[in-house]
PDB file of C-alpha atoms in Angstrom:
ATOM      1  CA  UNK G 294       0.000   0.000   0.000  1.00 67.00           C
ATOM      2  CA  UNK G 295       1.452   3.370  -0.990  1.00 92.00           C
ATOM      3  CA  UNK G 296       2.005   6.124   1.547  1.00 96.00           C
ATOM      4  CA  UNK G 297      -1.050   8.190   0.540  1.00 97.00           C
ATOM      5  CA  UNK G 298      -3.421   5.247   0.829  1.00 97.00           C
ATOM      6  CA  UNK G 299      -1.910   4.331   4.171  1.00 97.00           C
ATOM      7  CA  UNK G 300      -2.467   7.910   5.340  1.00 97.00           C
ATOM      8  CA  UNK G 301      -6.130   7.649   4.344  1.00 98.00           C
ATOM      9  CA  UNK G 302      -6.449   4.316   6.119  1.00 98.00           C
ATOM     10  CA  UNK G 303      -5.028   5.930   9.271  1.00 98.00           C
ATOM     11  CA  UNK G 304      -7.926   8.406   9.284  1.00 98.00           C
ATOM     12  CA  UNK G 305     -11.447   8.414  10.654  1.00 98.00           C
ATOM     13  CA  UNK G 306     -13.621   5.318  10.053  1.00 98.00           C
ATOM     14  CA  UNK G 307     -15.734   7.442   7.687  1.00 98.00           C
ATOM     15  CA  UNK G 308     -12.695   7.899   5.445  1.00 98.00           C
ATOM     16  CA  UNK G 309     -11.314   4.426   6.022  1.00 98.00           C
ATOM     17  CA  UNK G 310     -14.357   2.458   4.897  1.00 98.00           C
ATOM     18  CA  UNK G 311     -14.658   4.470   1.692  1.00 98.00           C
ATOM     19  CA  UNK G 312     -10.953   4.102   0.932  1.00 98.00           C
ATOM     20  CA  UNK G 313     -11.248   0.348   1.488  1.00 98.00           C
ATOM     21  CA  UNK G 314     -14.168   0.133  -0.946  1.00 98.00           C
ATOM     22  CA  UNK G 315     -13.174   2.660  -3.608  1.00 98.00           C
ATOM     23  CA  UNK G 316      -9.369   2.640  -3.638  1.00 98.00           C
ATOM     24  CA  UNK G 317      -8.149  -0.613  -2.078  1.00 96.00           C
ATOM     25  CA  UNK G 318     -10.696  -3.050  -3.556  1.00 92.00           C
ATOM     26  CA  UNK G 319     -11.139  -4.763  -0.193  1.00 96.00           C
ATOM     27  CA  UNK G 320     -13.808  -7.490   0.019  1.00 97.00           C
ATOM     28  CA  UNK G 321     -17.287  -6.150   0.728  1.00 98.00           C
ATOM     29  CA  UNK G 322     -17.437  -7.891   4.087  1.00 98.00           C
ATOM     30  CA  UNK G 323     -14.351  -5.949   5.238  1.00 98.00           C
ATOM     31  CA  UNK G 324     -15.478  -2.476   4.236  1.00 98.00           C
ATOM     32  CA  UNK G 325     -19.003  -3.110   5.424  1.00 98.00           C
ATOM     33  CA  UNK G 326     -17.653  -4.072   8.845  1.00 98.00           C
ATOM     34  CA  UNK G 327     -15.671  -0.830   8.941  1.00 98.00           C
ATOM     35  CA  UNK G 328     -18.712   1.128   7.816  1.00 98.00           C
ATOM     36  CA  UNK G 329     -20.699  -0.246  10.746  1.00 97.00           C
ATOM     37  CA  UNK G 330     -18.217   1.420  13.104  1.00 97.00           C
ATOM     38  CA  UNK G 331     -18.906   4.908  11.774  1.00 98.00           C
ATOM     39  CA  UNK G 332     -21.933   5.647  13.978  1.00 96.00           C
ATOM     40  CA  UNK G 333     -20.094   4.750  17.178  1.00 96.00           C
ATOM     41  CA  UNK G 334     -16.619   6.203  16.639  1.00 97.00           C
ATOM     42  CA  UNK G 335     -14.951   9.365  15.397  1.00 98.00           C
ATOM     43  CA  UNK G 336     -16.892  11.891  13.355  1.00 98.00           C
ATOM     44  CA  UNK G 337     -20.027   9.780  13.185  1.00 98.00           C
ATOM     45  CA  UNK G 338     -20.206   9.558  16.969  1.00 98.00           C
ATOM     46  CA  UNK G 339     -19.840  13.350  17.175  1.00 98.00           C
ATOM     47  CA  UNK G 340     -22.874  13.793  14.929  1.00 98.00           C
ATOM     48  CA  UNK G 341     -24.917  11.343  17.002  1.00 98.00           C
ATOM     49  CA  UNK G 342     -23.798  12.956  20.276  1.00 98.00           C
ATOM     50  CA  UNK G 343     -25.057  16.370  19.150  1.00 98.00           C
ATOM     51  CA  UNK G 344     -28.524  15.024  18.339  1.00 98.00           C
ATOM     52  CA  UNK G 345     -31.112  16.594  20.663  1.00 98.00           C
ATOM     53  CA  UNK G 346     -33.919  14.699  22.462  1.00 97.00           C
ATOM     54  CA  UNK G 347     -36.505  15.965  19.977  1.00 97.00           C
ATOM     55  CA  UNK G 348     -34.628  14.358  17.068  1.00 97.00           C
ATOM     56  CA  UNK G 349     -33.131  17.558  15.680  1.00 98.00           C
ATOM     57  CA  UNK G 350     -29.708  19.185  15.625  1.00 98.00           C
ATOM     58  CA  UNK G 351     -29.035  22.740  16.870  1.00 97.00           C
ATOM     59  CA  UNK G 352     -30.385  25.477  14.577  1.00 97.00           C
ATOM     60  CA  UNK G 353     -27.829  27.320  12.526  1.00 96.00           C
ATOM     61  CA  UNK G 354     -26.295  27.668   9.114  1.00 95.00           C
ATOM     62  CA  UNK G 355     -24.730  24.208   8.546  1.00 98.00           C
ATOM     63  CA  UNK G 356     -25.676  22.841  11.978  1.00 98.00           C
ATOM     64  CA  UNK G 357     -29.410  22.476  11.365  1.00 98.00           C
ATOM     65  CA  UNK G 358     -31.028  19.086  10.833  1.00 98.00           C
ATOM     66  CA  UNK G 359     -31.165  19.161   7.045  1.00 98.00           C
ATOM     67  CA  UNK G 360     -27.451  19.964   6.662  1.00 98.00           C
ATOM     68  CA  UNK G 361     -26.402  17.477   9.312  1.00 98.00           C
ATOM     69  CA  UNK G 362     -28.390  14.634   7.766  1.00 98.00           C
ATOM     70  CA  UNK G 363     -26.928  15.395   4.324  1.00 98.00           C
ATOM     71  CA  UNK G 364     -23.383  15.297   5.700  1.00 98.00           C
ATOM     72  CA  UNK G 365     -24.147  12.052   7.526  1.00 98.00           C
ATOM     73  CA  UNK G 366     -25.218  10.563   4.170  1.00 98.00           C
ATOM     74  CA  UNK G 367     -21.970  11.796   2.587  1.00 98.00           C
ATOM     75  CA  UNK G 368     -20.154  10.004   5.397  1.00 98.00           C
ATOM     76  CA  UNK G 369     -22.019   6.779   4.609  1.00 98.00           C
ATOM     77  CA  UNK G 370     -23.133   6.244   8.192  1.00 98.00           C
ATOM     78  CA  UNK G 371     -25.559   3.292   8.075  1.00 97.00           C
ATOM     79  CA  UNK G 372     -29.187   4.259   7.549  1.00 97.00           C
ATOM     80  CA  UNK G 373     -30.410   1.684  10.053  1.00 96.00           C
ATOM     81  CA  UNK G 374     -28.786   3.363  13.061  1.00 97.00           C
ATOM     82  CA  UNK G 375     -31.934   3.951  15.202  1.00 97.00           C
ATOM     83  CA  UNK G 376     -31.335   7.524  16.433  1.00 97.00           C
ATOM     84  CA  UNK G 377     -30.522   8.697  12.910  1.00 98.00           C
ATOM     85  CA  UNK G 378     -33.421   6.827  11.322  1.00 98.00           C
ATOM     86  CA  UNK G 379     -35.776   8.374  13.850  1.00 98.00           C
ATOM     87  CA  UNK G 380     -34.375  11.864  13.228  1.00 98.00           C
ATOM     88  CA  UNK G 381     -34.792  11.457   9.468  1.00 98.00           C
ATOM     89  CA  UNK G 382     -38.334  10.153   9.867  1.00 98.00           C
ATOM     90  CA  UNK G 383     -39.284  13.138  12.014  1.00 98.00           C
ATOM     91  CA  UNK G 384     -37.691  15.490   9.497  1.00 98.00           C
ATOM     92  CA  UNK G 385     -39.624  14.011   6.566  1.00 98.00           C
ATOM     93  CA  UNK G 386     -42.904  13.845   8.480  1.00 97.00           C
ATOM     94  CA  UNK G 387     -42.515  17.504   9.441  1.00 97.00           C
ATOM     95  CA  UNK G 388     -41.689  18.732   5.948  1.00 98.00           C
ATOM     96  CA  UNK G 389     -43.250  16.307   3.491  1.00 98.00           C
ATOM     97  CA  UNK G 390     -46.739  15.588   4.748  1.00 96.00           C
ATOM     98  CA  UNK G 391     -48.969  13.355   2.586  1.00 96.00           C
ATOM     99  CA  UNK G 392     -50.945  16.466   1.599  1.00 97.00           C
ATOM    100  CA  UNK G 393     -47.855  18.359   0.477  1.00 97.00           C
ATOM    101  CA  UNK G 394     -46.449  15.352  -1.347  1.00 97.00           C
ATOM    102  CA  UNK G 395     -49.573  15.202  -3.507  1.00 96.00           C
ATOM    103  CA  UNK G 396     -49.736  18.951  -4.159  1.00 98.00           C
ATOM    104  CA  UNK G 397     -47.315  19.652  -6.995  1.00 98.00           C
ATOM    105  CA  UNK G 398     -48.296  23.321  -7.137  1.00 97.00           C
ATOM    106  CA  UNK G 399     -47.432  23.787  -3.459  1.00 98.00           C
ATOM    107  CA  UNK G 400     -44.113  22.000  -3.844  1.00 98.00           C
ATOM    108  CA  UNK G 401     -43.017  24.036  -6.859  1.00 97.00           C
ATOM    109  CA  UNK G 402     -44.339  27.402  -5.647  1.00 97.00           C
ATOM    110  CA  UNK G 403     -43.376  27.214  -1.982  1.00 97.00           C
ATOM    111  CA  UNK G 404     -40.148  25.211  -1.905  1.00 98.00           C
ATOM    112  CA  UNK G 405     -36.813  25.662  -3.682  1.00 98.00           C
ATOM    113  CA  UNK G 406     -35.969  22.754  -5.942  1.00 98.00           C
ATOM    114  CA  UNK G 407     -32.761  22.189  -3.965  1.00 98.00           C
ATOM    115  CA  UNK G 408     -34.766  21.399  -0.852  1.00 98.00           C
ATOM    116  CA  UNK G 409     -36.990  19.006  -2.751  1.00 98.00           C
ATOM    117  CA  UNK G 410     -33.785  17.233  -3.733  1.00 98.00           C
ATOM    118  CA  UNK G 411     -32.661  17.229  -0.088  1.00 98.00           C
ATOM    119  CA  UNK G 412     -35.973  15.767   1.087  1.00 98.00           C
ATOM    120  CA  UNK G 413     -35.749  13.089  -1.565  1.00 98.00           C
ATOM    121  CA  UNK G 414     -32.179  12.186  -0.670  1.00 98.00           C
ATOM    122  CA  UNK G 415     -32.787  12.076   3.088  1.00 98.00           C
ATOM    123  CA  UNK G 416     -36.088  10.245   2.805  1.00 98.00           C
ATOM    124  CA  UNK G 417     -34.885   7.592   0.378  1.00 98.00           C
ATOM    125  CA  UNK G 418     -31.607   6.982   2.233  1.00 98.00           C
ATOM    126  CA  UNK G 419     -33.162   6.493   5.650  1.00 98.00           C
ATOM    127  CA  UNK G 420     -36.763   5.449   4.960  1.00 97.00           C
ATOM    128  CA  UNK G 421     -36.581   3.658   1.613  1.00 95.00           C
ATOM    129  CA  UNK G 422     -39.603   3.288  -0.639  1.00 93.00           C
ATOM    130  CA  UNK G 423     -42.337   5.571   0.686  1.00 95.00           C
ATOM    131  CA  UNK G 424     -45.487   6.729  -1.125  1.00 96.00           C
ATOM    132  CA  UNK G 425     -44.728  10.397  -0.366  1.00 97.00           C
ATOM    133  CA  UNK G 426     -41.313  10.055  -1.962  1.00 98.00           C
ATOM    134  CA  UNK G 427     -42.771   8.434  -5.071  1.00 97.00           C
ATOM    135  CA  UNK G 428     -45.000  11.485  -5.578  1.00 98.00           C
ATOM    136  CA  UNK G 429     -42.139  13.884  -4.863  1.00 98.00           C
ATOM    137  CA  UNK G 430     -39.948  12.114  -7.411  1.00 98.00           C
ATOM    138  CA  UNK G 431     -42.565  12.635 -10.101  1.00 98.00           C
ATOM    139  CA  UNK G 432     -42.714  16.355  -9.339  1.00 98.00           C
ATOM    140  CA  UNK G 433     -38.928  16.676  -9.473  1.00 98.00           C
ATOM    141  CA  UNK G 434     -38.665  14.808 -12.780  1.00 98.00           C
ATOM    142  CA  UNK G 435     -41.336  16.964 -14.393  1.00 98.00           C
ATOM    143  CA  UNK G 436     -39.452  20.086 -13.294  1.00 98.00           C
ATOM    144  CA  UNK G 437     -36.320  19.197 -15.291  1.00 98.00           C
ATOM    145  CA  UNK G 438     -35.568  22.017 -17.715  1.00 98.00           C
ATOM    146  CA  UNK G 439     -35.047  21.826 -21.458  1.00 98.00           C
ATOM    147  CA  UNK G 440     -31.259  22.100 -21.099  1.00 98.00           C
ATOM    148  CA  UNK G 441     -31.198  19.094 -18.742  1.00 98.00           C
ATOM    149  CA  UNK G 442     -30.643  20.977 -15.493  1.00 98.00           C
ATOM    150  CA  UNK G 443     -32.780  22.210 -12.630  1.00 98.00           C
ATOM    151  CA  UNK G 444     -32.822  25.693 -11.110  1.00 98.00           C
ATOM    152  CA  UNK G 445     -34.238  27.001  -7.812  1.00 98.00           C
ATOM    153  CA  UNK G 446     -34.767  30.417  -9.391  1.00 97.00           C
ATOM    154  CA  UNK G 447     -37.575  29.001 -11.492  1.00 96.00           C
ATOM    155  CA  UNK G 448     -39.822  29.278  -8.420  1.00 97.00           C
ATOM    156  CA  UNK G 449     -39.571  33.079  -8.181  1.00 97.00           C
ATOM    157  CA  UNK G 450     -38.721  33.815 -11.828  1.00 97.00           C
ATOM    158  CA  UNK G 451     -40.763  31.597 -14.163  1.00 95.00           C
ATOM    159  CA  UNK G 452     -38.798  32.912 -17.145  1.00 96.00           C
ATOM    160  CA  UNK G 453     -35.661  31.129 -15.933  1.00 97.00           C
ATOM    161  CA  UNK G 454     -34.601  28.694 -18.637  1.00 94.00           C
ATOM    162  CA  UNK G 455     -30.975  27.827 -17.803  1.00 97.00           C
ATOM    163  CA  UNK G 456     -30.060  25.132 -15.292  1.00 98.00           C
ATOM    164  CA  UNK G 457     -28.096  25.831 -12.116  1.00 98.00           C
ATOM    165  CA  UNK G 458     -25.020  23.745 -11.297  1.00 98.00           C
ATOM    166  CA  UNK G 459     -25.904  23.884  -7.597  1.00 98.00           C
ATOM    167  CA  UNK G 460     -29.515  22.815  -8.042  1.00 98.00           C
ATOM    168  CA  UNK G 461     -28.744  20.181 -10.642  1.00 98.00           C
ATOM    169  CA  UNK G 462     -26.440  18.193  -8.368  1.00 98.00           C
ATOM    170  CA  UNK G 463     -28.669  18.628  -5.333  1.00 98.00           C
ATOM    171  CA  UNK G 464     -31.477  17.070  -7.359  1.00 98.00           C
ATOM    172  CA  UNK G 465     -29.262  14.372  -8.888  1.00 98.00           C
ATOM    173  CA  UNK G 466     -28.119  13.269  -5.435  1.00 98.00           C
ATOM    174  CA  UNK G 467     -31.758  12.915  -4.418  1.00 98.00           C
ATOM    175  CA  UNK G 468     -32.757  11.040  -7.553  1.00 98.00           C
ATOM    176  CA  UNK G 469     -29.776   8.690  -7.205  1.00 98.00           C
ATOM    177  CA  UNK G 470     -30.966   7.712  -3.732  1.00 98.00           C
ATOM    178  CA  UNK G 471     -34.493   7.327  -5.087  1.00 98.00           C
ATOM    179  CA  UNK G 472     -33.240   4.913  -7.734  1.00 98.00           C
ATOM    180  CA  UNK G 473     -31.254   2.979  -5.122  1.00 97.00           C
ATOM    181  CA  UNK G 474     -34.362   2.682  -2.942  1.00 97.00           C
ATOM    182  CA  UNK G 475     -36.609   1.620  -5.823  1.00 97.00           C
ATOM    183  CA  UNK G 476     -38.665   4.814  -5.605  1.00 97.00           C
ATOM    184  CA  UNK G 477     -37.925   5.526  -9.273  1.00 96.00           C
ATOM    185  CA  UNK G 478     -37.207   3.024 -12.025  1.00 97.00           C
ATOM    186  CA  UNK G 479     -33.615   2.681 -13.146  1.00 97.00           C
ATOM    187  CA  UNK G 480     -34.556   3.611 -16.709  1.00 98.00           C
ATOM    188  CA  UNK G 481     -36.401   6.800 -15.714  1.00 98.00           C
ATOM    189  CA  UNK G 482     -33.498   7.843 -13.512  1.00 98.00           C
ATOM    190  CA  UNK G 483     -30.855   7.148 -16.150  1.00 98.00           C
ATOM    191  CA  UNK G 484     -32.769   9.142 -18.738  1.00 98.00           C
ATOM    192  CA  UNK G 485     -33.007  12.190 -16.481  1.00 98.00           C
ATOM    193  CA  UNK G 486     -29.418  11.764 -15.297  1.00 98.00           C
ATOM    194  CA  UNK G 487     -28.061  11.539 -18.843  1.00 98.00           C
ATOM    195  CA  UNK G 488     -29.682  14.839 -19.761  1.00 98.00           C
ATOM    196  CA  UNK G 489     -28.331  16.511 -16.614  1.00 98.00           C
ATOM    197  CA  UNK G 490     -24.792  15.220 -17.110  1.00 98.00           C
ATOM    198  CA  UNK G 491     -24.793  16.315 -20.738  1.00 98.00           C
ATOM    199  CA  UNK G 492     -25.712  19.792 -19.486  1.00 98.00           C
ATOM    200  CA  UNK G 493     -22.665  19.717 -17.199  1.00 98.00           C
ATOM    201  CA  UNK G 494     -20.361  18.298 -19.852  1.00 98.00           C
ATOM    202  CA  UNK G 495     -21.368  21.071 -22.252  1.00 98.00           C
ATOM    203  CA  UNK G 496     -19.992  23.462 -19.631  1.00 98.00           C
ATOM    204  CA  UNK G 497     -16.860  21.414 -18.891  1.00 98.00           C
ATOM    205  CA  UNK G 498     -18.140  21.375 -15.292  1.00 98.00           C
ATOM    206  CA  UNK G 499     -17.415  25.059 -14.591  1.00 98.00           C
ATOM    207  CA  UNK G 500     -17.140  27.114 -17.789  1.00 98.00           C
ATOM    208  CA  UNK G 501     -19.555  29.090 -19.916  1.00 97.00           C
ATOM    209  CA  UNK G 502     -20.747  27.081 -22.911  1.00 95.00           C
ATOM    210  CA  UNK G 503     -20.640  30.299 -24.945  1.00 94.00           C
ATOM    211  CA  UNK G 504     -17.385  32.023 -23.972  1.00 97.00           C
ATOM    212  CA  UNK G 505     -15.389  29.273 -22.249  1.00 97.00           C
ATOM    213  CA  UNK G 506     -14.745  31.582 -19.307  1.00 98.00           C
ATOM    214  CA  UNK G 507     -14.894  30.334 -15.725  1.00 98.00           C
ATOM    215  CA  UNK G 508     -18.449  31.043 -14.545  1.00 98.00           C
ATOM    216  CA  UNK G 509     -17.631  31.471 -10.845  1.00 97.00           C
ATOM    217  CA  UNK G 510     -14.273  31.045  -9.154  1.00 97.00           C
ATOM    218  CA  UNK G 511     -15.918  29.260  -6.218  1.00 97.00           C
ATOM    219  CA  UNK G 512     -16.757  26.378  -8.561  1.00 98.00           C
ATOM    220  CA  UNK G 513     -13.016  25.592  -8.475  1.00 97.00           C
ATOM    221  CA  UNK G 514     -12.771  25.594  -4.666  1.00 96.00           C
ATOM    222  CA  UNK G 515     -12.373  22.114  -3.177  1.00 95.00           C
ATOM    223  CA  UNK G 516     -14.744  22.613  -0.250  1.00 96.00           C
ATOM    224  CA  UNK G 517     -16.240  19.894   1.941  1.00 96.00           C
ATOM    225  CA  UNK G 518     -18.883  19.608   3.263  1.00 96.00           C
ATOM    226  CA  UNK G 519     -20.422  21.387   0.289  1.00 94.00           C
ATOM    227  CA  UNK G 520     -23.958  21.676   1.723  1.00 97.00           C
ATOM    228  CA  UNK G 521     -25.985  23.131  -1.183  1.00 98.00           C
ATOM    229  CA  UNK G 522     -22.958  24.487  -3.037  1.00 98.00           C
ATOM    230  CA  UNK G 523     -21.530  23.034  -6.236  1.00 98.00           C
ATOM    231  CA  UNK G 524     -17.841  22.681  -6.999  1.00 98.00           C
ATOM    232  CA  UNK G 525     -15.876  20.796  -9.638  1.00 98.00           C
ATOM    233  CA  UNK G 526     -14.735  18.028  -7.298  1.00 98.00           C
ATOM    234  CA  UNK G 527     -18.287  17.418  -6.119  1.00 98.00           C
ATOM    235  CA  UNK G 528     -19.428  17.079  -9.714  1.00 98.00           C
ATOM    236  CA  UNK G 529     -16.568  14.811 -10.758  1.00 98.00           C
ATOM    237  CA  UNK G 530     -17.033  12.636  -7.681  1.00 98.00           C
ATOM    238  CA  UNK G 531     -20.618  12.073  -8.741  1.00 98.00           C
ATOM    239  CA  UNK G 532     -19.451  11.030 -12.212  1.00 98.00           C
ATOM    240  CA  UNK G 533     -16.561   8.790 -11.175  1.00 97.00           C
ATOM    241  CA  UNK G 534     -18.426   5.498 -11.643  1.00 94.00           C
ATOM    242  CA  UNK G 535     -20.331   6.702 -14.699  1.00 96.00           C
ATOM    243  CA  UNK G 536     -19.195   6.096 -18.270  1.00 95.00           C
ATOM    244  CA  UNK G 537     -19.081   9.865 -18.898  1.00 97.00           C
ATOM    245  CA  UNK G 538     -16.026  10.156 -16.630  1.00 98.00           C
ATOM    246  CA  UNK G 539     -13.998   9.295 -19.730  1.00 97.00           C
ATOM    247  CA  UNK G 540     -15.540  12.083 -21.836  1.00 98.00           C
ATOM    248  CA  UNK G 541     -12.956  14.338 -23.513  1.00 98.00           C
ATOM    249  CA  UNK G 542     -14.769  17.420 -22.209  1.00 98.00           C
ATOM    250  CA  UNK G 543     -13.564  16.520 -18.723  1.00 98.00           C
ATOM    251  CA  UNK G 544      -9.871  16.909 -19.587  1.00 98.00           C
ATOM    252  CA  UNK G 545      -9.853  20.498 -18.377  1.00 98.00           C
ATOM    253  CA  UNK G 546     -11.513  19.959 -14.965  1.00 98.00           C
ATOM    254  CA  UNK G 547      -9.441  16.795 -14.430  1.00 98.00           C
ATOM    255  CA  UNK G 548      -6.284  18.827 -15.118  1.00 98.00           C
ATOM    256  CA  UNK G 549      -7.502  21.451 -12.653  1.00 98.00           C
ATOM    257  CA  UNK G 550      -7.951  18.735 -10.026  1.00 98.00           C
ATOM    258  CA  UNK G 551      -4.550  17.172 -10.671  1.00 98.00           C
ATOM    259  CA  UNK G 552      -2.937  20.610 -10.495  1.00 97.00           C
ATOM    260  CA  UNK G 553      -4.150  21.026  -6.908  1.00 96.00           C
ATOM    261  CA  UNK G 554      -2.294  17.935  -5.710  1.00 97.00           C
ATOM    262  CA  UNK G 555       0.429  18.834  -3.240  1.00 94.00           C
ATOM    263  CA  UNK G 556       3.840  17.357  -2.581  1.00 85.00           C
ATOM    264  CA  UNK G 557       3.362  13.948  -1.020  1.00 89.00           C
ATOM    265  CA  UNK G 558       0.283  13.138  -3.087  1.00 94.00           C
ATOM    266  CA  UNK G 559      -2.309  14.859  -0.924  1.00 97.00           C
ATOM    267  CA  UNK G 560      -4.853  17.629  -1.425  1.00 98.00           C
ATOM    268  CA  UNK G 561      -5.334  20.447   1.094  1.00 96.00           C
ATOM    269  CA  UNK G 562      -8.323  21.906   2.911  1.00 96.00           C
ATOM    270  CA  UNK G 563      -8.532  24.910   0.613  1.00 90.00           C
ATOM    271  CA  UNK G 564     -11.705  26.757   1.486  1.00 89.00           C
ATOM    272  CA  UNK G 565     -14.538  26.661   3.958  1.00 92.00           C
ATOM    273  CA  UNK G 566     -18.087  27.797   3.275  1.00 95.00           C
ATOM    274  CA  UNK G 567     -18.894  30.564   5.808  1.00 95.00           C
ATOM    275  CA  UNK G 568     -21.118  29.449   8.668  1.00 96.00           C
ATOM    276  CA  UNK G 569     -21.022  27.457  11.884  1.00 96.00           C
ATOM    277  CA  UNK G 570     -20.288  23.773  12.331  1.00 95.00           C
ATOM    278  CA  UNK G 571     -21.112  21.180  14.964  1.00 97.00           C
ATOM    279  CA  UNK G 572     -17.398  20.341  14.930  1.00 97.00           C
ATOM    280  CA  UNK G 573     -14.541  20.597  12.436  1.00 96.00           C
ATOM    281  CA  UNK G 574     -13.627  17.391  10.685  1.00 97.00           C
ATOM    282  CA  UNK G 575     -10.474  18.937   9.224  1.00 97.00           C
ATOM    283  CA  UNK G 576      -8.203  21.907   9.831  1.00 94.00           C
ATOM    284  CA  UNK G 577      -8.224  24.812   7.405  1.00 92.00           C
ATOM    285  CA  UNK G 578      -4.998  24.865   5.392  1.00 89.00           C
ATOM    286  CA  UNK G 579      -3.982  21.359   6.428  1.00 95.00           C
ATOM    287  CA  UNK G 580      -3.993  18.151   4.453  1.00 97.00           C
ATOM    288  CA  UNK G 581      -7.505  16.969   3.648  1.00 98.00           C
ATOM    289  CA  UNK G 582      -8.413  13.310   3.746  1.00 98.00           C
ATOM    290  CA  UNK G 583     -11.825  14.201   2.325  1.00 98.00           C
ATOM    291  CA  UNK G 584     -10.392  15.951  -0.723  1.00 98.00           C
ATOM    292  CA  UNK G 585      -7.682  13.341  -1.181  1.00 98.00           C
ATOM    293  CA  UNK G 586     -10.134  10.448  -1.000  1.00 98.00           C
ATOM    294  CA  UNK G 587     -12.525  12.042  -3.466  1.00 98.00           C
ATOM    295  CA  UNK G 588      -9.828  13.201  -5.877  1.00 98.00           C
ATOM    296  CA  UNK G 589      -8.105   9.815  -5.953  1.00 98.00           C
ATOM    297  CA  UNK G 590     -11.298   7.934  -6.709  1.00 98.00           C
ATOM    298  CA  UNK G 591     -12.128  10.404  -9.492  1.00 98.00           C
ATOM    299  CA  UNK G 592      -8.696   9.813 -11.043  1.00 98.00           C
ATOM    300  CA  UNK G 593      -9.077   6.070 -10.616  1.00 98.00           C
ATOM    301  CA  UNK G 594     -12.431   6.155 -12.381  1.00 98.00           C
ATOM    302  CA  UNK G 595     -10.944   8.261 -15.173  1.00 97.00           C
ATOM    303  CA  UNK G 596      -8.073   5.818 -15.689  1.00 96.00           C
ATOM    304  CA  UNK G 597     -10.453   2.862 -15.813  1.00 94.00           C
ATOM    305  CA  UNK G 598     -12.755   4.459 -18.381  1.00 90.00           C
TER     306      UNK G 598
END
């Protein structure tokens, strides 16, 4: 095992189980056993410890329940851990009542599309196939725009016709969980996903499809957790196991990613999205196991394509 992989394996169980699965090709039984430890040790235990008696996390930008549950999913903490399952169930029951789930007008006029994606991702990950989520999935699919993306601005500005990178990946993450849970058919998901990924490829993940200029510098920041924000590494990490990871239009963002690699084969904690945290998983300016793990599996997927 090379020194970078060993460094990842020396990290938190959340990092270790994903490195075992995605980079070391360990048998499923081994990485699943490590994954089971994540709720009781390290970062996962910190999340569970901060859970309040009412099944919520402290209010705040990036500490609130929705953001915490999304980060827990990114960590891969098992969905069957009772306190987390209960918290997710309470969250969905509070936000996605049966009446709201069946009222497409309410969903599209009152809620940002990003949050519909969050509800879908949280609900499908922790609760599985649920009638409310089936209805929500239909609403989300019908809201896909002509260019293949989704955009929260459509709610307040009906003339919006261009997809948002942020919204598109927030929705894709939700739909991917829906497909995994059997809430949406694999074929329906793949059709919607293909259109969305083509939208991203046309922009080389962060550039204007008209001028080639970088749309926003923050798209190049390797931030984690990303919460609702898009960045190139988040997008590439989504694509790593998809055939499009070999697309020639990804040469530029892949080169950008490789150019951020530091001496010793690691990536740094480059930026942090302003706000509060329950605790800091990594130190600003230091080596980042999160960025290194994600970057290495993107490069591995690219090489295998």
